[in-house]
Short mmCIF file of C-alpha atoms in Angstrom, two decimals:
data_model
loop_
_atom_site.label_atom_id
_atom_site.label_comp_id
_atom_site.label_asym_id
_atom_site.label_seq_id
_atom_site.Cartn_x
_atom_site.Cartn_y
_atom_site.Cartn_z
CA UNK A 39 87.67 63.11 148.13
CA UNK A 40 90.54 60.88 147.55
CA UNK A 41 90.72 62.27 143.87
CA UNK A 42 90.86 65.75 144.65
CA UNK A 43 93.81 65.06 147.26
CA UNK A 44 95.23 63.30 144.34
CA UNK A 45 98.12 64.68 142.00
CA UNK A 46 99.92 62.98 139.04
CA UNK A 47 102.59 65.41 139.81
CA UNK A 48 103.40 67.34 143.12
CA UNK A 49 106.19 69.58 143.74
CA UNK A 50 108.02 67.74 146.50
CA UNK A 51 110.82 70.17 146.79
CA UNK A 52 108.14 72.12 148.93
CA UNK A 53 106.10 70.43 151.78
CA UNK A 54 104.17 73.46 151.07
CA UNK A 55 102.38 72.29 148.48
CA UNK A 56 101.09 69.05 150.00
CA UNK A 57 98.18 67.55 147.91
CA UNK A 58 95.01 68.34 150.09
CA UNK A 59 96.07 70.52 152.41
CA UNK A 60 94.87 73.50 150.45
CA UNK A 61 91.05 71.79 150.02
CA UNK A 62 90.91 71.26 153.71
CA UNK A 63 91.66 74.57 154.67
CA UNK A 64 89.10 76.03 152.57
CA UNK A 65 86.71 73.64 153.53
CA UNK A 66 87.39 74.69 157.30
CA UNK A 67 87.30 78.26 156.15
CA UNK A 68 84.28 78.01 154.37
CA UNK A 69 82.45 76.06 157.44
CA UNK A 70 83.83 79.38 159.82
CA UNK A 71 81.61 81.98 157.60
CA UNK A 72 78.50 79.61 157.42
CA UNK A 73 79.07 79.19 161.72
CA UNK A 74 79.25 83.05 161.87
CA UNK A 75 76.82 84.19 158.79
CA UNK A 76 74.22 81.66 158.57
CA UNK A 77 73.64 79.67 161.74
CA UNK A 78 70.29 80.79 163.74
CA UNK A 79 69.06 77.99 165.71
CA UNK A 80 70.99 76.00 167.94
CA UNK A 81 70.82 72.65 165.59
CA UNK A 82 72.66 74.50 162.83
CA UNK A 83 75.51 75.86 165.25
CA UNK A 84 76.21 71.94 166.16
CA UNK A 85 76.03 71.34 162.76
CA UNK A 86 78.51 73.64 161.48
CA UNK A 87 80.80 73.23 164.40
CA UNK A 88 80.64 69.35 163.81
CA UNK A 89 81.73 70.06 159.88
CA UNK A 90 84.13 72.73 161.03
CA UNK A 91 85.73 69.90 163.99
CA UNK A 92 85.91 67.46 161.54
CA UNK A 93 87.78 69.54 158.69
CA UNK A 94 90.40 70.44 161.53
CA UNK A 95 90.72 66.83 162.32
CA UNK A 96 91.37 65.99 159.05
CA UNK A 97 93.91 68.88 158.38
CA UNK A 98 95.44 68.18 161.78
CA UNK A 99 95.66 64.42 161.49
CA UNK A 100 97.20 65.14 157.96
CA UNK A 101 99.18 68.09 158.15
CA UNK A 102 100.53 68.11 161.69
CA UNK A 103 103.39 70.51 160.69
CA UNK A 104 100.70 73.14 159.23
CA UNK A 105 98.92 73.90 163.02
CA UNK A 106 100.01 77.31 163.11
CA UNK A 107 99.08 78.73 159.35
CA UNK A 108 95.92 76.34 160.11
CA UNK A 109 95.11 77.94 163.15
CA UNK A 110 95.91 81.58 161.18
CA UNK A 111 93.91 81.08 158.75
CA UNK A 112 90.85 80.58 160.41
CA UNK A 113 91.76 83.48 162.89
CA UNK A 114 91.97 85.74 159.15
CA UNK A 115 88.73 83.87 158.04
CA UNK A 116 86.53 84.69 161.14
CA UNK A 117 87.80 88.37 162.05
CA UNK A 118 87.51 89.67 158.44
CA UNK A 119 83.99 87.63 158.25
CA UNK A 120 82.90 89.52 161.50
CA UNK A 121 84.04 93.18 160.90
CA UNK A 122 82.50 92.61 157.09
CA UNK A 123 79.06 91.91 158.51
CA UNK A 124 79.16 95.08 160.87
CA UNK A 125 77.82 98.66 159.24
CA UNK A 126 78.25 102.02 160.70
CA UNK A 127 75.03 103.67 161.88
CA UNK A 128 73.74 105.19 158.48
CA UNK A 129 73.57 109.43 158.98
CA UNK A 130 70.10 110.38 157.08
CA UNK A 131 72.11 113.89 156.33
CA UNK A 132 74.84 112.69 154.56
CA UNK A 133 74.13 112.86 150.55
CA UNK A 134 73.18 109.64 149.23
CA UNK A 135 75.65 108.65 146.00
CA UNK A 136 74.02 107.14 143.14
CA UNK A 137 75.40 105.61 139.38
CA UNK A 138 73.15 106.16 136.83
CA UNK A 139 74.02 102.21 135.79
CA UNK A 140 72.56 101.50 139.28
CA UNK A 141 69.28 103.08 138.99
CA UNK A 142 66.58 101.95 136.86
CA UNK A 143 63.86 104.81 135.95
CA UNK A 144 60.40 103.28 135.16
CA UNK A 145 57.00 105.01 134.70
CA UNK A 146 57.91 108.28 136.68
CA UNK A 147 59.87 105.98 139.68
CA UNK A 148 63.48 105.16 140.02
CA UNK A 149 64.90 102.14 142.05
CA UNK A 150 68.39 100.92 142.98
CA UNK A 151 71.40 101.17 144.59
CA UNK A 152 73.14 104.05 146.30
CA UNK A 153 75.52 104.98 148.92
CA UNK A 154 75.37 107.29 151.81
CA UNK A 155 78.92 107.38 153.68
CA UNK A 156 80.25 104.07 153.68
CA UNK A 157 77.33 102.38 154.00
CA UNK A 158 75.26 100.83 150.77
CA UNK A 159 71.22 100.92 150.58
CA UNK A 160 68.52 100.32 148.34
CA UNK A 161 67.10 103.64 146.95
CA UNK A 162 63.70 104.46 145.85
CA UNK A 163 61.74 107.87 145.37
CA UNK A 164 59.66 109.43 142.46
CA UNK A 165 61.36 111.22 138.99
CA UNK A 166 61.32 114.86 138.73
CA UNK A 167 61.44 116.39 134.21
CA UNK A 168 65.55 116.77 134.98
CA UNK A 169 66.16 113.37 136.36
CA UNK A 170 67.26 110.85 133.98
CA UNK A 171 68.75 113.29 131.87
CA UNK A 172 70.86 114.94 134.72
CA UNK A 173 71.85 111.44 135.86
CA UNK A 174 72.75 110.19 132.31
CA UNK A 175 74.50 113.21 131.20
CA UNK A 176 77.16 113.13 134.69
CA UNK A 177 76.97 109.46 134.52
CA UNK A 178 77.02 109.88 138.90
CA UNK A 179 75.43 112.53 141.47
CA UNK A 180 74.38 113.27 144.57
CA UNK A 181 71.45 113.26 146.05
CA UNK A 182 70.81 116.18 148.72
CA UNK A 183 68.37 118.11 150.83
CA UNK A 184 66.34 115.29 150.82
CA UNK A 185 63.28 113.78 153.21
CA UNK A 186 63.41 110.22 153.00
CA UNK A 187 61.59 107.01 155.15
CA UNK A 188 64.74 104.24 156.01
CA UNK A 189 63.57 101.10 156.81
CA UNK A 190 65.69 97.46 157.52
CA UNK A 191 64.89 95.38 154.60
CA UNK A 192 62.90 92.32 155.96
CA UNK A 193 63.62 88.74 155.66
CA UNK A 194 60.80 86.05 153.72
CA UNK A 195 58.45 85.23 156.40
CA UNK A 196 56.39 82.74 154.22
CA UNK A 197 58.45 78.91 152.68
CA UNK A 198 59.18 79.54 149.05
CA UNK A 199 59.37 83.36 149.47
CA UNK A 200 62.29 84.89 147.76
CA UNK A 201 64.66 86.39 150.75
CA UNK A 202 65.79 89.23 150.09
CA UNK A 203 67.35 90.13 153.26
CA UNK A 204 69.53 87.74 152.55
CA UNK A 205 70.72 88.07 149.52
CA UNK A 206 71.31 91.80 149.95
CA UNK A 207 73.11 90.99 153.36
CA UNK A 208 75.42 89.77 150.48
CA UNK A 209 76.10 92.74 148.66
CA UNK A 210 76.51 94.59 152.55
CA UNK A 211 73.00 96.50 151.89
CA UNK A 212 70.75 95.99 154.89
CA UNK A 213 68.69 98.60 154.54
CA UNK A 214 66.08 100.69 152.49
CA UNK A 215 65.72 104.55 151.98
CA UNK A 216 62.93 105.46 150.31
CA UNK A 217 62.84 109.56 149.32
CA UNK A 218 60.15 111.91 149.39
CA UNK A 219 61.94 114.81 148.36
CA UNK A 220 65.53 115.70 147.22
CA UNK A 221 67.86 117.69 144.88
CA UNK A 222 70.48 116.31 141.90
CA UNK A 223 73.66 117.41 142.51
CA UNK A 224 76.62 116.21 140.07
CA UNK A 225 79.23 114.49 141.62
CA UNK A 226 83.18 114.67 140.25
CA UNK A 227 83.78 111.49 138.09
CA UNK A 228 87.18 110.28 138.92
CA UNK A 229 88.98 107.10 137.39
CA UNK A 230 87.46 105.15 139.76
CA UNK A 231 83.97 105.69 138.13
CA UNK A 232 84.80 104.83 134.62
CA UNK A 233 83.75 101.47 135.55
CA UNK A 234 79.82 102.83 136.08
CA UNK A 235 80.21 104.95 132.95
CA UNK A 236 81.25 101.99 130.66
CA UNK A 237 78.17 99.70 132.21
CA UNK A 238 75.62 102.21 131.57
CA UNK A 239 77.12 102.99 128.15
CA UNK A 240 76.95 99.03 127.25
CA UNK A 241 73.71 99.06 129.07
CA UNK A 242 72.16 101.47 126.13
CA UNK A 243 74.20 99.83 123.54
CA UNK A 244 72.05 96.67 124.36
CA UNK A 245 68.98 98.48 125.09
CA UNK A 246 69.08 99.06 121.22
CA UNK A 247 68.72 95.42 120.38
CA UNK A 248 65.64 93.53 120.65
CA UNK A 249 63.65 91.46 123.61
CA UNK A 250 65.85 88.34 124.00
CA UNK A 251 68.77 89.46 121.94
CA UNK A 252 68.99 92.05 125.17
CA UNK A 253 68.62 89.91 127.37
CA UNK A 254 70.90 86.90 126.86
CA UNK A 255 73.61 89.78 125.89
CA UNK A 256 73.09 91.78 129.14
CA UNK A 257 72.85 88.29 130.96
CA UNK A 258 76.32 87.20 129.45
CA UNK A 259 77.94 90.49 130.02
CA UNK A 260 76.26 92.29 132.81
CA UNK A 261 75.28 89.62 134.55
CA UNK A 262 71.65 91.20 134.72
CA UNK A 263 68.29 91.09 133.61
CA UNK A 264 67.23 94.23 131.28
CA UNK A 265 63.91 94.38 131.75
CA UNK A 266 60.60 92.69 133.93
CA UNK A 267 59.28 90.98 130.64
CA UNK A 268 61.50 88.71 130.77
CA UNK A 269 60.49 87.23 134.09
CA UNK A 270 58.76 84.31 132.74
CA UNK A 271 61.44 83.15 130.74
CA UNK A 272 64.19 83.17 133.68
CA UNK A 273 61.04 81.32 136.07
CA UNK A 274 61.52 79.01 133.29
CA UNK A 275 65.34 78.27 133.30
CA UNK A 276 64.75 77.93 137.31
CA UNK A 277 61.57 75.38 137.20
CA UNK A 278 63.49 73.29 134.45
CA UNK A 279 66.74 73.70 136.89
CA UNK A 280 69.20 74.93 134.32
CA UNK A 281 69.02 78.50 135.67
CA UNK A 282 72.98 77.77 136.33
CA UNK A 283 73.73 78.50 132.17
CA UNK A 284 72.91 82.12 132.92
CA UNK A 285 75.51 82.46 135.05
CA UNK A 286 78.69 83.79 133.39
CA UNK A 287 81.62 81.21 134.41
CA UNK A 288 83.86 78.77 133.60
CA UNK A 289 82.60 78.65 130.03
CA UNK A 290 82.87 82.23 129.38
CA UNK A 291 86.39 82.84 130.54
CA UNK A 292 87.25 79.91 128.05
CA UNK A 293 85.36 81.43 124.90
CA UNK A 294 87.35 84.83 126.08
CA UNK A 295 90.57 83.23 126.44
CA UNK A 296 90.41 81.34 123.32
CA UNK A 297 88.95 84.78 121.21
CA UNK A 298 91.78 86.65 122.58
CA UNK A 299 94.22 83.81 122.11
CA UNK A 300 93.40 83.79 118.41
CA UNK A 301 93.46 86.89 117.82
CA UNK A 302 96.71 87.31 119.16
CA UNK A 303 98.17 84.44 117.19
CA UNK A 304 96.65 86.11 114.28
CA UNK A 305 98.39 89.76 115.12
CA UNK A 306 101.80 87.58 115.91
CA UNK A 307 102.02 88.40 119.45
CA UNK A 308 103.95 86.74 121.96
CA UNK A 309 102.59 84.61 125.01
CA UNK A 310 103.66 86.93 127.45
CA UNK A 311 101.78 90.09 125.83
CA UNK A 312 98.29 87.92 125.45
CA UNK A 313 98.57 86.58 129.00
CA UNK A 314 98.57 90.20 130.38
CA UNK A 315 96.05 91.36 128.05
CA UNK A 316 93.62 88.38 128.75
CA UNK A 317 94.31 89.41 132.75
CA UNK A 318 93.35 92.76 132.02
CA UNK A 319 90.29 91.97 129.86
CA UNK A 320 88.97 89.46 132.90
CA UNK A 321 89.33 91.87 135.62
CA UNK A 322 87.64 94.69 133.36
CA UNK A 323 84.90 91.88 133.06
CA UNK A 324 84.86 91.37 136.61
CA UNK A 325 84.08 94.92 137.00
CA UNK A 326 81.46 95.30 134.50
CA UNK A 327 79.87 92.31 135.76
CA UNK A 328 79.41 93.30 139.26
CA UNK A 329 81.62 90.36 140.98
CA UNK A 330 79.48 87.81 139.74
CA UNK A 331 80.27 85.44 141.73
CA UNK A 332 80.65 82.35 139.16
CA UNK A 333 82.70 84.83 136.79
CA UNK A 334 85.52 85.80 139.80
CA UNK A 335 85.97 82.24 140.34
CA UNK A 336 86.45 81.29 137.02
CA UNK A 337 88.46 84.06 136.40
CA UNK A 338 90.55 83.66 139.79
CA UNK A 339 90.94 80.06 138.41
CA UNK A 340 92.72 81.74 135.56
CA UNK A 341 94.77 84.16 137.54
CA UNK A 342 96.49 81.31 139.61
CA UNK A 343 96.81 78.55 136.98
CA UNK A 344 99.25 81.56 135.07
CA UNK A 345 100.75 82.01 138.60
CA UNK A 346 101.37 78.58 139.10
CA UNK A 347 102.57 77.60 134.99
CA UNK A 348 105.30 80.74 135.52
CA UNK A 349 106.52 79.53 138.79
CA UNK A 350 106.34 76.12 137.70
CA UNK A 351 104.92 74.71 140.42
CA UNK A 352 102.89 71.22 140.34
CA UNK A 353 99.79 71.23 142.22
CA UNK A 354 96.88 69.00 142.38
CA UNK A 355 93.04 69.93 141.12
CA UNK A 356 91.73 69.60 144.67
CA UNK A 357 93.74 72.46 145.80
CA UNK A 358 93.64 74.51 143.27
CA UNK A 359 90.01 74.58 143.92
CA UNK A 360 90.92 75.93 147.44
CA UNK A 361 93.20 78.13 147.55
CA UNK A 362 91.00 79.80 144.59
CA UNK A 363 87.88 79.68 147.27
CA UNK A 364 90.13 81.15 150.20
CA UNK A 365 91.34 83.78 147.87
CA UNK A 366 87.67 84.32 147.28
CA UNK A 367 86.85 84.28 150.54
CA UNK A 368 89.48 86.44 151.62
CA UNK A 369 88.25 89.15 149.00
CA UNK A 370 84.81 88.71 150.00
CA UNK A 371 84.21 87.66 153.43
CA UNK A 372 80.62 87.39 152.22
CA UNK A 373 80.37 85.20 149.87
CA UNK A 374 78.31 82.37 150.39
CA UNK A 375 75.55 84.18 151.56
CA UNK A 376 74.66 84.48 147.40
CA UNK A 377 72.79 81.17 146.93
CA UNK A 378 75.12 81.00 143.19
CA UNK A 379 77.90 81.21 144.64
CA UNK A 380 77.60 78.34 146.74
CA UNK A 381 75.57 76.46 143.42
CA UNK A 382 78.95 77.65 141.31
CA UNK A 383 81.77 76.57 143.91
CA UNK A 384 79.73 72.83 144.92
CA UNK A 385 79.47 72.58 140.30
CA UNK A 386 83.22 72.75 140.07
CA UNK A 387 84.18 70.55 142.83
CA UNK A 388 81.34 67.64 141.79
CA UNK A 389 82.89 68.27 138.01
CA UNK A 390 86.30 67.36 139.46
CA UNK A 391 85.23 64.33 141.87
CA UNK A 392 82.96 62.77 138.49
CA UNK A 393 85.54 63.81 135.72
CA UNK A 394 86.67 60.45 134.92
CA UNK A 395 82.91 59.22 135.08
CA UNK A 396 80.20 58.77 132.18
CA UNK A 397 78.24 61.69 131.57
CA UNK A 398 75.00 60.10 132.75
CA UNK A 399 76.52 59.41 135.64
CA UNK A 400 78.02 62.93 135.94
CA UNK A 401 74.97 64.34 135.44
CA UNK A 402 73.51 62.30 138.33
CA UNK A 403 76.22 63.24 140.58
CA UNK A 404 75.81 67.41 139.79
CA UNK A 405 72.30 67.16 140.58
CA UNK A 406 72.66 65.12 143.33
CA UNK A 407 75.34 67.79 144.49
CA UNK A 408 73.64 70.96 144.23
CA UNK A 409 69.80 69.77 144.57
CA UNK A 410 70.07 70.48 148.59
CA UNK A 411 70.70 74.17 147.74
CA UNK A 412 68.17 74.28 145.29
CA UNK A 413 65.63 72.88 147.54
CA UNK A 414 66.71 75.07 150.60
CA UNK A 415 66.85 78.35 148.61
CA UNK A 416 63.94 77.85 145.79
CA UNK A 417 61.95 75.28 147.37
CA UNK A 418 61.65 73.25 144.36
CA UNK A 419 63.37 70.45 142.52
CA UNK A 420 62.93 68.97 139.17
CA UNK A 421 63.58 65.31 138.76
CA UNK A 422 63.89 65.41 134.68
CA UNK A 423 66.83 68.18 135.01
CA UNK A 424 69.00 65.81 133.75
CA UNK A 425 67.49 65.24 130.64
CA UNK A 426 66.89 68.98 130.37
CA UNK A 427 70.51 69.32 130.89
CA UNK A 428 71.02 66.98 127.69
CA UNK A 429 68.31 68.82 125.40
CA UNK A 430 69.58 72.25 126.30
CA UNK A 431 73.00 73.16 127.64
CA UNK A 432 74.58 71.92 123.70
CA UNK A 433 71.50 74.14 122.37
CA UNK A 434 72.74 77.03 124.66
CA UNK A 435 77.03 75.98 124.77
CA UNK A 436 77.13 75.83 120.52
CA UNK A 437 74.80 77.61 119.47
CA UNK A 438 73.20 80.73 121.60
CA UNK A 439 76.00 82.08 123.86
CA UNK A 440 77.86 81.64 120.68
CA UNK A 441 75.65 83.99 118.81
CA UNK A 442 75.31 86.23 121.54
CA UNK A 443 79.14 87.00 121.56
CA UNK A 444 79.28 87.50 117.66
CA UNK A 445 75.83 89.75 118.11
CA UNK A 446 77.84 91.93 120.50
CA UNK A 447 80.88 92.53 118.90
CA UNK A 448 79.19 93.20 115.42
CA UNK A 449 75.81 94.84 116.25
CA UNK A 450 77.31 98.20 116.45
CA UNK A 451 78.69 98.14 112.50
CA UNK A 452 75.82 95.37 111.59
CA UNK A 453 72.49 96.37 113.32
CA UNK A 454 70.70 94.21 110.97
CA UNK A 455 72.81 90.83 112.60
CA UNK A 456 69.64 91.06 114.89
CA UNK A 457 67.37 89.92 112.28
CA UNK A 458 69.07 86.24 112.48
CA UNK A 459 69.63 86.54 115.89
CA UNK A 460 66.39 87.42 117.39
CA UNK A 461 64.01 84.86 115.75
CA UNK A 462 66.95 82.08 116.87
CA UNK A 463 66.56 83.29 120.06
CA UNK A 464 62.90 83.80 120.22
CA UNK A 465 62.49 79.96 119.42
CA UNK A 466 64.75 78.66 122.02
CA UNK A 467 62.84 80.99 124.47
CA UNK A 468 59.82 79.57 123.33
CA UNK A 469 61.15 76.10 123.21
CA UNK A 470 62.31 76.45 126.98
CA UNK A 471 58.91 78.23 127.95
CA UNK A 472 56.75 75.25 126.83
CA UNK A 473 58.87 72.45 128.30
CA UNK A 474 58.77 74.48 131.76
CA UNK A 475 54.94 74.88 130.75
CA UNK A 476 54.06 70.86 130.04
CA UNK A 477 56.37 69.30 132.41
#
């Protein structure tokens, strides 16, 4: 802790900046939306109130002269947190909205996402002939004059089961609609929608490439999986315990900055102009990827290390971290409901507490970190991660997610690029399904 409160160089012109102040207060935050969100039984209330208590000790103890913008914080924290978990009674008459990028059509059934008012549900019914061609062709519609059965989507009832009350709860869906009849109307796209337009587009333009070539580009990109097949292979990323290097993140805003960076320097632009653009590009990203949760903290990362280099204000590591999370937070009340998200913010800070360490011992530390999470939310642990870690993250950092990036931006003139890329891919597929196989 005492090297995250810890800055080289602090701006102390401001008190406002005080190293650690800004890491404590998301820490309290953060402990206010598991109290409300994720507490059931009466042992995990006095658990979170103890961790909540003792982050305002800390902050009070430190920061005496913060108590007020302390105290508001948490007051912001807990009332957005509480109206974000409340949904208007959903009106079976209303027409549903649907994106053809959020329905999947598969042997005469669609599934997915949808609206109906302000409320988001799952979506489910059986294709008529016009269907997917309607939907694809107005890229969004309505669904009308429909009978449909809405049920409350259920939590796991058995250990190990996948809950997907919960992780919905995330996304604000909470319930199920599943149609028995309806009509396609076409809904009005407006420049709001061009975001759902562009993913299905890209989701077609991968659909053209083959098995794993799709699926580590839609992965990177999308942040989804294309298809069902390729179920074993991400069971095998989880049971090895590197399932965290298919989530788009730290690494990928990096290999973005630095393409765009380069290509500006090539083109002679100025600092100012690639800064913007590289803004723009991430929050497009953002977009197309759904909010991934690892990607908007990365990219937030970005947003306020520009903020802070034109203002020229010193700040340590620690709070950087946190004011990034309460931004976060503040954006999505929600948040660490998503199992990653938590696994993505607890990465960062145990890559900042070990960065001066050996990276054995880092390794230890990250594992020791996020194995908790991994054992509450997947039931399973795997002792030999680390070494997986060392046999496959430089196979995946230098060699795949670099090919997957060139593969993308050169399949549409090169189709034939898949011909290397596939059978590189295929191995390390097959390399990671028999280590997850023998272990």
């Amino acid at each position: 802790m005492k090297r995250l409160l810890k800055s080289s160089k602090i701006n102390w012109r401001s008190s406002f900046y005080a190293p650690g102040f800004y890491l404590l207060l998301s820490l309290g935050c953060i402990s206010v939306t598991f109290l409300i969100l994720q507490t059931t039984t009466f042992v995990q209330r006095v658990v979170a109130v103890i961790f909540l208590l003792f982050f305002c000790f800390l902050l009070i103890y430190k920061f005496p002269q913060y108590r007020q913008l302390l105290a508001l914080f948490l007051g912001i924290i807990s009332l957005i947190t509480l109206l974000n978990q409340q949904t208007s009674e959903t009106k079976i008459e209303e027409p549903i909205q649907i994106y053809s990028d959020q329905v999947k059509v598969s042997n005469q059934f669609f599934y997915g996402e949808g609206k109906i008012g302000k409320n988001k549900v799952l979506i489910s019914g059986s294709i008529n002939k016009s269907f997917e061609k309607e939907l694809n062709r107005f890229g969004g519609c309505y669904l009308v004059n429909y009978k449909a059965k809405v049920e409350k989507i259920m939590p796991a009832t058995n250990p190990g089961e996948f809950d997907y009350q919960k992780y919905y709860r995330s996304k604000k869906i909470k319930e199920r609609v599943k149609l028995e009849s309806y009509e396609l109307y076409p809904k009005k796209i407006t420049i709001f929608d061009w975001i759902h337009i562009l993913r299905k587009r890209l989701i077609d333009y991968f659909e053209k490439m083959p098995q794993f070539t799709r699926f580590f580009a839609s992965e990177m990109v999308l942040a989804q999986n294309p298809s069902p097949e390729n179920k074993i292979l991400l069971n095998s990323y989880r049971d090895l315990g590197i399932i965290h290097l298919l989530s788009i993140s730290g690494l990928h805003v990096s290999l973005y900055i630095l393409g765009i960076m380069w290509l500006g320097t090539i083109m002679k632009r100025t600092e100012e102009e690639l800064t913007i653009f590289c803004v723009l590009f991430l929050i497009i990203e953002i977009l197309l990827s759904n909010f991934q949760a690892g990607f908007v903290r990365a990219s937030l990362s970005y947003f306020w290390n520009v903020f802070f280099k034109r203002k020229k204000i010193m700040i340590s590591s620690g709070d950087k971290l946190g004011i990034v999370a309460l931004a976060h937070l503040i954006f999505n009340p929600l948040l660490f409901l998503n199992s990653g998200a938590i696994l993505s913010y607890l990465l960062v800070l145990g890559l900042e507490i070990s960065k001066n360490f050996k990276k054995i011992k880092q390794n230890i530390v990250l594992n020791l970190l996020i194995t908790p999470i991994l054992l509450h939310n997947f039931y399973r642990i795997n002792f030999l991660t680390i070494i997986y870690n060392f046999l496959i993250v430089p196979i995946f950092n230098f060699i795949l997610l670099p090919l997957t990036f060139i593969v993308i931006f050169l399949f549409w003139c090169l189709p034939n690029i898949v011909k290397i890329s596939e059978p590189v891919f295929k191995v390390i597929a097959d390399l990671t399904n028999f280590i997850a196989e023998k272990q």
